[in-house]
CSV table of C-alpha atoms in Angstrom, one decimal:
chain,number,residue,atom,x,y,z
A,24,PHE,CA,0.0,0.0,0.0
A,25,LEU,CA,2.7,2.5,0.9
A,26,LEU,CA,4.5,1.8,-2.4
A,27,PHE,CA,1.6,2.6,-4.6
A,28,LEU,CA,0.8,5.8,-2.6
A,29,CYS,CA,4.0,7.2,-3.9
A,30,ASN,CA,2.7,7.5,-7.4
A,31,MET,CA,1.6,11.1,-7.1
A,32,ALA,CA,4.2,13.9,-6.9
A,33,GLU,CA,4.5,15.5,-3.5
A,34,THR,CA,6.1,18.8,-2.3
A,35,LEU,CA,8.2,18.8,0.8
A,36,VAL,CA,7.2,21.8,3.0
A,37,PRO,CA,9.3,22.7,6.1
A,38,TYR,CA,7.6,21.7,9.3
A,39,GLU,CA,8.2,25.2,10.8
A,40,ASN,CA,6.4,26.9,7.9
A,41,LEU,CA,3.3,24.8,8.5
A,42,VAL,CA,3.4,25.5,12.2
A,43,ALA,CA,3.5,29.3,11.6
A,44,PHE,CA,0.6,29.1,9.1
A,45,SER,CA,-1.6,26.9,11.2
A,46,ARG,CA,-1.0,28.9,14.3
A,47,GLN,CA,-1.9,32.2,12.6
A,48,LEU,CA,-5.0,30.6,11.1
A,49,PHE,CA,-6.3,29.4,14.4
A,50,GLU,CA,-5.7,32.8,15.9
A,51,ALA,CA,-7.5,34.4,12.9
A,52,ILE,CA,-10.7,32.5,13.8
A,53,GLY,CA,-10.5,33.7,17.4
A,54,CYS,CA,-8.4,31.1,19.3
A,55,SER,CA,-6.2,32.4,22.1
A,56,PRO,CA,-2.5,32.2,21.3
A,57,LYS,CA,-2.1,29.3,23.8
A,58,ASP,CA,-5.0,27.4,22.2
A,59,ALA,CA,-3.8,28.1,18.7
A,60,GLU,CA,-0.3,26.7,19.7
A,61,THR,CA,-1.9,23.6,21.2
A,62,ALA,CA,-4.2,23.0,18.3
A,63,THR,CA,-1.3,23.4,15.8
A,64,GLU,CA,1.0,21.1,17.8
A,65,VAL,CA,-1.6,18.3,17.9
A,66,LEU,CA,-2.7,18.7,14.3
A,67,LEU,CA,0.8,18.6,12.9
A,68,SER,CA,1.9,15.8,15.1
A,69,ALA,CA,-0.1,13.6,12.7
A,70,ASP,CA,2.0,14.7,9.7
A,71,LEU,CA,5.2,14.2,11.6
A,72,ARG,CA,4.2,10.7,12.5
A,73,GLY,CA,3.1,9.8,9.0
A,74,ILE,CA,-0.6,9.9,9.6
A,75,ASP,CA,-1.1,12.4,6.8
A,76,SER,CA,-4.9,11.8,6.7
A,77,HIS,CA,-5.3,13.5,10.1
A,78,GLY,CA,-2.8,16.4,9.8
A,79,ILE,CA,-2.6,19.6,7.8
A,80,ALA,CA,-4.9,18.1,5.2
A,81,ARG,CA,-7.7,18.5,7.7
A,82,LEU,CA,-7.1,22.1,8.6
A,83,SER,CA,-9.7,23.5,6.2
A,84,GLY,CA,-12.2,21.0,7.6
A,85,TYR,CA,-11.8,22.5,11.1
A,86,ILE,CA,-12.2,26.0,9.7
A,87,ARG,CA,-15.4,25.0,7.9
A,88,LEU,CA,-16.8,23.6,11.1
A,89,TRP,CA,-16.1,27.0,12.8
A,90,GLU,CA,-17.7,28.9,9.9
A,91,ALA,CA,-20.8,26.6,10.2
A,92,GLY,CA,-21.0,27.5,13.9
A,93,ARG,CA,-20.3,24.0,15.1
A,94,VAL,CA,-16.9,24.9,16.7
A,95,LYS,CA,-16.2,27.6,19.2
A,96,ALA,CA,-12.9,29.3,19.1
A,97,ASN,CA,-13.0,30.2,22.8
A,98,PRO,CA,-14.9,27.5,24.5
A,99,ASP,CA,-15.5,27.3,28.3
A,100,ILE,CA,-14.0,23.8,28.8
A,101,LYS,CA,-14.8,22.5,32.3
A,102,VAL,CA,-15.2,19.5,34.5
A,103,ILE,CA,-18.9,18.9,35.2
A,104,TYR,CA,-18.7,15.8,37.3
A,105,GLU,CA,-15.8,14.1,39.2
A,106,THR,CA,-14.6,11.7,41.9
A,107,PRO,CA,-11.0,11.4,43.1
A,108,SER,CA,-10.1,9.1,40.1
A,109,THR,CA,-12.7,10.0,37.5
A,110,ALA,CA,-14.2,13.0,35.7
A,111,VAL,CA,-16.5,14.1,32.9
A,112,VAL,CA,-15.4,17.1,30.9
A,113,ASP,CA,-17.7,19.3,28.8
A,114,GLY,CA,-15.8,20.6,25.8
A,115,ASP,CA,-18.3,23.4,25.1
A,116,SER,CA,-18.1,22.7,21.3
A,117,GLY,CA,-14.4,23.6,21.3
A,118,LEU,CA,-11.8,22.2,18.9
A,119,GLY,CA,-11.1,18.6,19.9
A,120,LEU,CA,-7.5,19.5,19.3
A,121,VAL,CA,-7.8,21.7,22.4
A,122,VAL,CA,-10.4,19.9,24.5
A,123,ALA,CA,-8.6,16.6,24.4
A,124,PRO,CA,-5.3,17.8,25.9
A,125,PHE,CA,-7.3,19.6,28.7
A,126,ALA,CA,-9.1,16.3,29.5
A,127,MET,CA,-5.9,14.3,29.4
A,128,LYS,CA,-4.3,16.7,31.8
A,129,VAL,CA,-7.2,16.1,34.2
A,130,ALA,CA,-6.7,12.4,33.9
A,131,MET,CA,-2.9,12.8,34.7
A,132,GLU,CA,-3.6,15.0,37.7
A,133,LYS,CA,-5.9,12.4,39.1
A,134,ALA,CA,-3.4,9.7,38.5
A,135,ALA,CA,-0.7,11.7,40.2
A,136,ALA,CA,-3.0,12.0,43.2
A,137,VAL,CA,-4.5,8.6,43.5
A,138,GLY,CA,-2.7,6.3,41.1
A,139,THR,CA,-5.0,6.3,38.1
A,140,GLY,CA,-7.2,8.8,36.3
A,141,TRP,CA,-10.1,8.2,34.0
A,142,VAL,CA,-11.9,11.0,32.0
A,143,SER,CA,-14.8,10.9,29.6
A,144,VAL,CA,-15.6,13.9,27.4
A,145,GLN,CA,-18.8,15.2,25.9
A,146,ASN,CA,-19.6,18.1,23.6
A,147,SER,CA,-16.3,18.0,21.7
A,148,ASN,CA,-15.1,17.7,18.1
A,149,HIS,CA,-12.5,15.8,16.1
A,150,TYR,CA,-9.4,15.6,18.2
A,151,GLY,CA,-6.6,14.7,15.7
A,152,ILE,CA,-4.6,11.5,16.3
A,153,ALA,CA,-5.2,9.4,19.4
A,154,GLY,CA,-1.5,9.0,19.9
A,155,TRP,CA,-0.7,12.6,20.8
A,156,HIS,CA,-3.0,12.6,23.8
A,157,ALA,CA,-1.9,9.2,25.1
A,158,MET,CA,1.7,10.1,24.7
A,159,MET,CA,1.3,13.1,27.1
A,160,ALA,CA,1.4,10.6,30.0
A,161,LEU,CA,4.8,9.3,29.0
A,162,GLN,CA,6.4,12.6,30.3
A,163,GLN,CA,5.4,11.6,33.9
A,164,ASP,CA,6.1,7.9,33.8
A,165,MET,CA,2.5,7.1,33.3
A,166,ILE,CA,0.7,4.8,30.9
A,167,GLY,CA,-1.6,6.8,28.7
A,168,ILE,CA,-4.8,5.6,27.0
A,169,SER,CA,-6.8,7.7,24.4
A,170,MET,CA,-9.9,6.9,22.4
A,171,THR,CA,-12.6,8.8,20.6
A,172,ASN,CA,-15.8,8.0,18.7
A,173,ALA,CA,-16.4,9.5,15.2
A,174,SER,CA,-19.1,10.0,12.7
A,175,ALA,CA,-20.8,6.8,11.5
A,176,LEU,CA,-19.0,5.4,8.4
A,177,VAL,CA,-18.6,1.8,9.5
A,178,ALA,CA,-21.0,-1.1,9.1
A,179,PRO,CA,-21.1,-3.7,12.0
A,180,THR,CA,-20.4,-7.2,10.8
A,181,PHE,CA,-23.3,-8.6,8.7
A,182,SER,CA,-24.9,-5.1,8.4
A,183,ILE,CA,-25.2,-2.6,5.5
A,184,GLU,CA,-26.0,0.3,7.9
A,185,ARG,CA,-23.3,2.7,9.0
A,186,LEU,CA,-23.5,2.8,12.7
A,187,LEU,CA,-19.9,3.3,14.1
A,188,GLY,CA,-17.0,5.5,13.4
A,189,THR,CA,-13.4,4.5,12.8
A,190,ASN,CA,-13.1,4.9,16.6
A,191,PRO,CA,-9.3,4.8,17.3
A,192,ILE,CA,-7.5,3.5,20.4
A,193,CYS,CA,-4.0,4.4,21.5
A,194,VAL,CA,-2.0,3.0,24.4
A,195,ALA,CA,1.3,4.6,25.2
A,196,ILE,CA,3.7,2.8,27.6
A,197,PRO,CA,7.0,4.2,28.9
A,198,ALA,CA,10.3,2.3,28.8
A,199,GLY,CA,13.8,3.0,30.1
A,200,GLU,CA,16.6,3.1,27.5
A,201,GLU,CA,14.3,2.0,24.7
A,202,PRO,CA,11.7,4.2,23.0
A,203,ALA,CA,8.2,4.0,24.4
A,204,PHE,CA,5.7,1.4,23.2
A,205,VAL,CA,2.9,3.4,21.3
A,206,ALA,CA,0.1,1.4,19.7
A,207,ASP,CA,-2.1,3.9,17.8
A,208,MET,CA,-4.8,2.3,15.6
A,209,ALA,CA,-8.2,2.7,14.2
A,210,THR,CA,-10.7,-0.1,14.9
A,211,THR,CA,-11.4,-0.4,11.2
A,212,THR,CA,-9.2,-2.1,8.6
A,213,ALA,CA,-8.3,1.4,7.4
A,214,ALA,CA,-9.2,4.9,8.5
A,215,ASN,CA,-11.4,7.1,6.3
A,216,GLY,CA,-8.5,9.5,5.8
A,217,LYS,CA,-6.6,6.8,3.9
A,218,LEU,CA,-9.5,6.5,1.5
A,219,GLU,CA,-9.4,10.3,1.0
A,220,ILE,CA,-5.7,10.0,0.1
A,221,LEU,CA,-6.6,7.3,-2.5
A,222,GLN,CA,-9.4,9.5,-3.9
A,223,ARG,CA,-6.9,12.3,-4.4
A,224,LYS,CA,-4.6,10.0,-6.2
A,225,ASN,CA,-7.3,8.3,-8.2
A,226,LEU,CA,-6.3,4.9,-6.9
A,227,GLU,CA,-8.4,1.8,-5.9
A,228,ALA,CA,-8.7,0.6,-2.3
A,229,PRO,CA,-7.4,-2.9,-1.2
A,230,LEU,CA,-10.1,-5.5,-0.7
A,231,GLY,CA,-11.2,-5.7,2.9
A,232,TRP,CA,-11.4,-1.9,3.4
A,233,ILE,CA,-14.9,-1.1,2.3
A,234,GLN,CA,-18.2,-2.6,1.1
A,235,ASP,CA,-20.7,-1.2,-1.4
A,236,ALA,CA,-24.3,-0.2,-0.6
A,237,GLU,CA,-25.4,-3.9,-0.9
A,238,GLY,CA,-22.7,-5.1,1.5
A,239,ASN,CA,-20.5,-6.6,-1.2
A,240,PRO,CA,-16.6,-6.2,-1.1
A,241,THR,CA,-15.4,-3.4,-3.4
A,242,THR,CA,-12.2,-1.7,-4.3
A,243,ASP,CA,-13.9,1.6,-5.2
A,244,ALA,CA,-12.3,4.3,-3.1
A,245,HIS,CA,-15.4,6.4,-3.6
A,246,ALA,CA,-17.8,3.7,-2.3
A,247,LEU,CA,-18.7,5.7,0.8
A,248,LYS,CA,-20.2,8.5,-1.4
A,249,LYS,CA,-22.4,5.8,-3.1
A,250,GLY,CA,-23.9,4.4,0.1
A,251,GLY,CA,-21.2,2.0,1.0
A,252,ALA,CA,-19.4,1.6,4.3
A,253,LEU,CA,-16.0,1.1,5.9
A,254,LEU,CA,-15.4,-2.4,7.4
A,255,PRO,CA,-14.4,-3.2,10.9
A,256,LEU,CA,-10.9,-4.4,11.6
A,257,GLY,CA,-10.6,-7.8,10.0
A,258,GLY,CA,-12.7,-7.0,6.9
A,259,ASP,CA,-15.1,-9.9,7.1
A,260,ARG,CA,-16.4,-12.5,9.6
A,261,GLU,CA,-13.9,-15.2,8.4
A,262,HIS,CA,-11.0,-12.8,9.2
A,263,GLY,CA,-12.3,-11.6,12.5
A,264,SER,CA,-14.4,-8.5,11.7
A,265,HIS,CA,-16.6,-9.3,14.6
A,266,LYS,CA,-13.7,-8.5,16.9
A,267,GLY,CA,-13.0,-5.2,15.1
A,268,TYR,CA,-16.7,-4.4,15.5
A,269,ALA,CA,-16.6,-5.1,19.2
A,270,LEU,CA,-13.5,-2.9,19.7
A,271,GLY,CA,-15.2,0.0,17.8
A,272,ALA,CA,-18.3,-0.5,20.0
A,273,ILE,CA,-16.2,-0.4,23.2
A,274,VAL,CA,-14.7,2.9,22.1
A,275,ASP,CA,-18.1,4.3,21.3
A,276,ILE,CA,-19.6,3.3,24.7
A,277,PHE,CA,-16.6,4.5,26.7
A,278,SER,CA,-16.3,7.8,24.8
A,279,ALA,CA,-20.0,8.7,24.5
A,280,VAL,CA,-22.5,6.6,26.4
A,281,LEU,CA,-20.3,7.1,29.5
A,282,SER,CA,-20.0,10.8,29.0
A,283,GLY,CA,-23.3,11.9,27.6
A,284,ALA,CA,-22.0,12.6,24.1
A,285,ASN,CA,-23.6,11.4,20.9
A,286,TYR,CA,-23.0,7.7,20.0
A,287,GLY,CA,-23.5,5.3,17.1
A,288,PRO,CA,-25.2,6.8,14.1
A,289,TRP,CA,-25.9,10.1,15.9
A,290,VAL,CA,-22.2,11.3,16.1
A,291,PRO,CA,-21.8,14.7,14.3
A,292,PRO,CA,-20.0,14.3,10.9
A,293,PHE,CA,-16.6,16.0,10.4
A,294,PRO,CA,-17.5,17.6,7.0
A,295,ALA,CA,-19.4,20.7,7.8
A,296,TYR,CA,-21.6,20.4,4.7
A,297,VAL,CA,-23.0,17.0,5.9
A,298,PRO,CA,-26.4,17.5,7.7
A,299,MET,CA,-26.4,16.7,11.4
A,300,PRO,CA,-28.1,13.5,12.4
A,301,GLN,CA,-31.7,13.9,13.6
A,302,GLY,CA,-32.7,13.0,17.2
A,303,GLN,CA,-29.3,13.2,18.7
A,304,PRO,CA,-29.3,11.8,22.2
A,305,GLY,CA,-26.2,13.5,23.5
A,306,ARG,CA,-23.9,16.5,23.0
A,307,GLY,CA,-21.1,16.6,20.4
A,308,ILE,CA,-18.4,14.0,19.9
A,309,GLY,CA,-17.1,12.0,22.9
A,310,HIS,CA,-13.6,11.0,24.0
A,311,PHE,CA,-12.1,8.8,26.7
A,312,PHE,CA,-8.7,9.1,28.4
A,313,GLY,CA,-6.8,7.1,31.0
A,314,ALA,CA,-3.6,7.7,32.9
A,315,MET,CA,-2.0,5.1,35.1
A,316,ARG,CA,1.0,5.9,37.3
A,317,VAL,CA,3.5,3.1,36.9
A,318,ASP,CA,4.7,3.4,40.5
A,319,ALA,CA,1.1,2.8,41.6
A,320,PHE,CA,1.8,-0.8,40.7
A,321,ARG,CA,5.5,-1.3,41.1
A,322,PRO,CA,8.7,0.9,41.2
A,323,ALA,CA,8.9,2.7,37.9
A,324,ALA,CA,12.6,1.9,37.4
A,325,ASP,CA,11.9,-1.8,37.7
A,326,PHE,CA,9.0,-1.6,35.3
A,327,LYS,CA,10.9,0.3,32.7
A,328,LYS,CA,13.8,-2.1,32.9
A,329,ASP,CA,11.4,-5.0,32.1
A,330,MET,CA,9.8,-3.0,29.3
A,331,ASP,CA,13.3,-2.5,27.8
A,332,GLN,CA,13.8,-6.3,27.9
A,333,TRP,CA,10.4,-6.9,26.5
A,334,ILE,CA,11.0,-4.5,23.6
A,335,ARG,CA,14.5,-5.9,22.8
A,336,ARG,CA,13.2,-9.5,22.8
A,337,PHE,CA,10.4,-8.8,20.4
A,338,ARG,CA,12.7,-6.6,18.2
A,339,SER,CA,15.2,-9.5,18.0
A,340,ALA,CA,12.6,-12.2,17.1
A,341,LYS,CA,13.3,-14.4,14.1
A,342,THR,CA,11.7,-12.9,11.1
A,343,VAL,CA,10.2,-14.1,7.8
A,344,ALA,CA,12.3,-13.9,4.7
A,345,GLY,CA,12.9,-10.3,3.5
A,346,GLN,CA,12.0,-8.7,6.8
A,347,LYS,CA,14.9,-7.2,8.8
A,348,SER,CA,13.2,-7.1,12.2
A,349,VAL,CA,9.9,-7.3,14.0
A,350,ILE,CA,8.3,-3.9,14.4
A,351,VAL,CA,7.5,-2.7,17.9
A,352,PRO,CA,4.4,-0.5,18.0
A,353,GLY,CA,5.6,3.2,17.7
A,354,ASP,CA,8.8,2.4,15.8
A,355,PRO,CA,7.7,3.5,12.2
A,356,GLU,CA,6.1,6.7,13.5
A,357,ARG,CA,9.0,7.7,15.7
A,358,GLU,CA,11.5,7.1,12.9
A,359,LEU,CA,9.5,9.0,10.3
A,360,GLU,CA,9.1,11.9,12.7
A,361,SER,CA,12.8,12.3,13.0
A,362,VAL,CA,13.1,12.4,9.2
A,363,ARG,CA,10.2,14.8,8.6
A,364,ARG,CA,11.3,17.3,11.2
A,365,LYS,CA,14.5,17.7,9.2
A,366,GLU,CA,13.4,17.2,5.6
A,367,GLY,CA,9.8,18.6,5.7
A,368,ILE,CA,6.2,17.4,5.4
A,369,PRO,CA,5.3,15.9,2.0
A,370,LEU,CA,2.1,17.5,0.7
A,371,LEU,CA,0.0,16.4,-2.3
A,372,GLN,CA,-1.0,19.2,-4.7
A,373,PRO,CA,-4.7,19.1,-3.7
A,374,VAL,CA,-3.7,19.7,-0.1
A,375,ILE,CA,-1.5,22.6,-1.1
A,376,ASP,CA,-4.3,24.1,-3.2
A,377,ASP,CA,-6.6,23.8,-0.2
A,378,LEU,CA,-4.1,25.6,2.0
A,379,GLN,CA,-3.5,28.3,-0.6
A,380,SER,CA,-7.2,28.9,-0.7
A,381,LEU,CA,-7.2,29.4,3.1
A,382,SER,CA,-4.1,31.7,2.8
A,383,GLN,CA,-6.0,34.0,0.4
A,384,LYS,CA,-9.2,33.9,2.3
A,385,PHE,CA,-7.6,34.9,5.7
A,386,SER,CA,-4.7,36.9,4.2
A,387,ILE,CA,-2.1,34.7,5.9
A,388,PRO,CA,1.1,33.9,4.0
A,389,LEU,CA,1.8,30.3,3.2
A,390,VAL,CA,5.5,29.7,2.6
A,391,LEU,CA,6.1,26.4,0.9
A,392,ALA,CA,9.9,26.5,0.8
């Protein structure tokens, strides 16, 4: 898949240039300098880590949500219910890029006080990549957990109805001398953003990603626009799609049923032009965060020493022909981030066109080189 995504020409844009542009744009719609900085850092972390579908390519989508009155630039984010180890946060329709870090900090503060912290969020919006929020906990020798529900694009196993989102999960675990273990994944075979990349490149999707309106497997990357649906992780029942469906359902329940956000087919869509679902039972999009202090279980130094051994043993496992080593979750993203910080972020021409349109609209310079 990665090989055939390289067929369309890309332009390398310095990371710092995109940071400056994004920050100015968020401030232009009314975000405080602090929130604009946070939103920019979360957004561009996706590009740095190679999750291009959730990075700068989505900037115009956030702006359109603000223009449609679905996102507040200066929300009153607050805790509306709590116990010593749990809380519910109301995002006040703010950018999920800002609401989610607030909520994760609450989870970490509770973990620091009592060992673990668990926070569910209502009334938020798309929060970028799950990994950024979970990785916040690593700075304090904590295990971080991050998940969010999303607008319904996924059909449960045996269904032709779209009832779940791609509903990602991330777990970030600190190590000692080795890099952290970071498992960041959608609960679908592929995230919708990857389909959007294929659409821009006029390429087909691999079998197992999507089904058509009748529930048949298809390689049409535009199938969602024709009534089709994304498939849960596994693709079909014979390959375990019922397990992917269950994982996506767990994320939906933890993120929304637990917090009072919208769930299932009632989750607000990311595209501002898509009508809001009727009869919504909750408020906005929901997230769920967890922080677990390692030394609430055992001395952190001992744990991290064992994590180092775990990671080294898996990385040294015997491999199939043609594979140099076993990949530990987080390896590819970390290695790519190091490269992209130095060489720049590769952008497709349709994404550049989109950013240039924003540049003209808000009179903010976009420097590509």
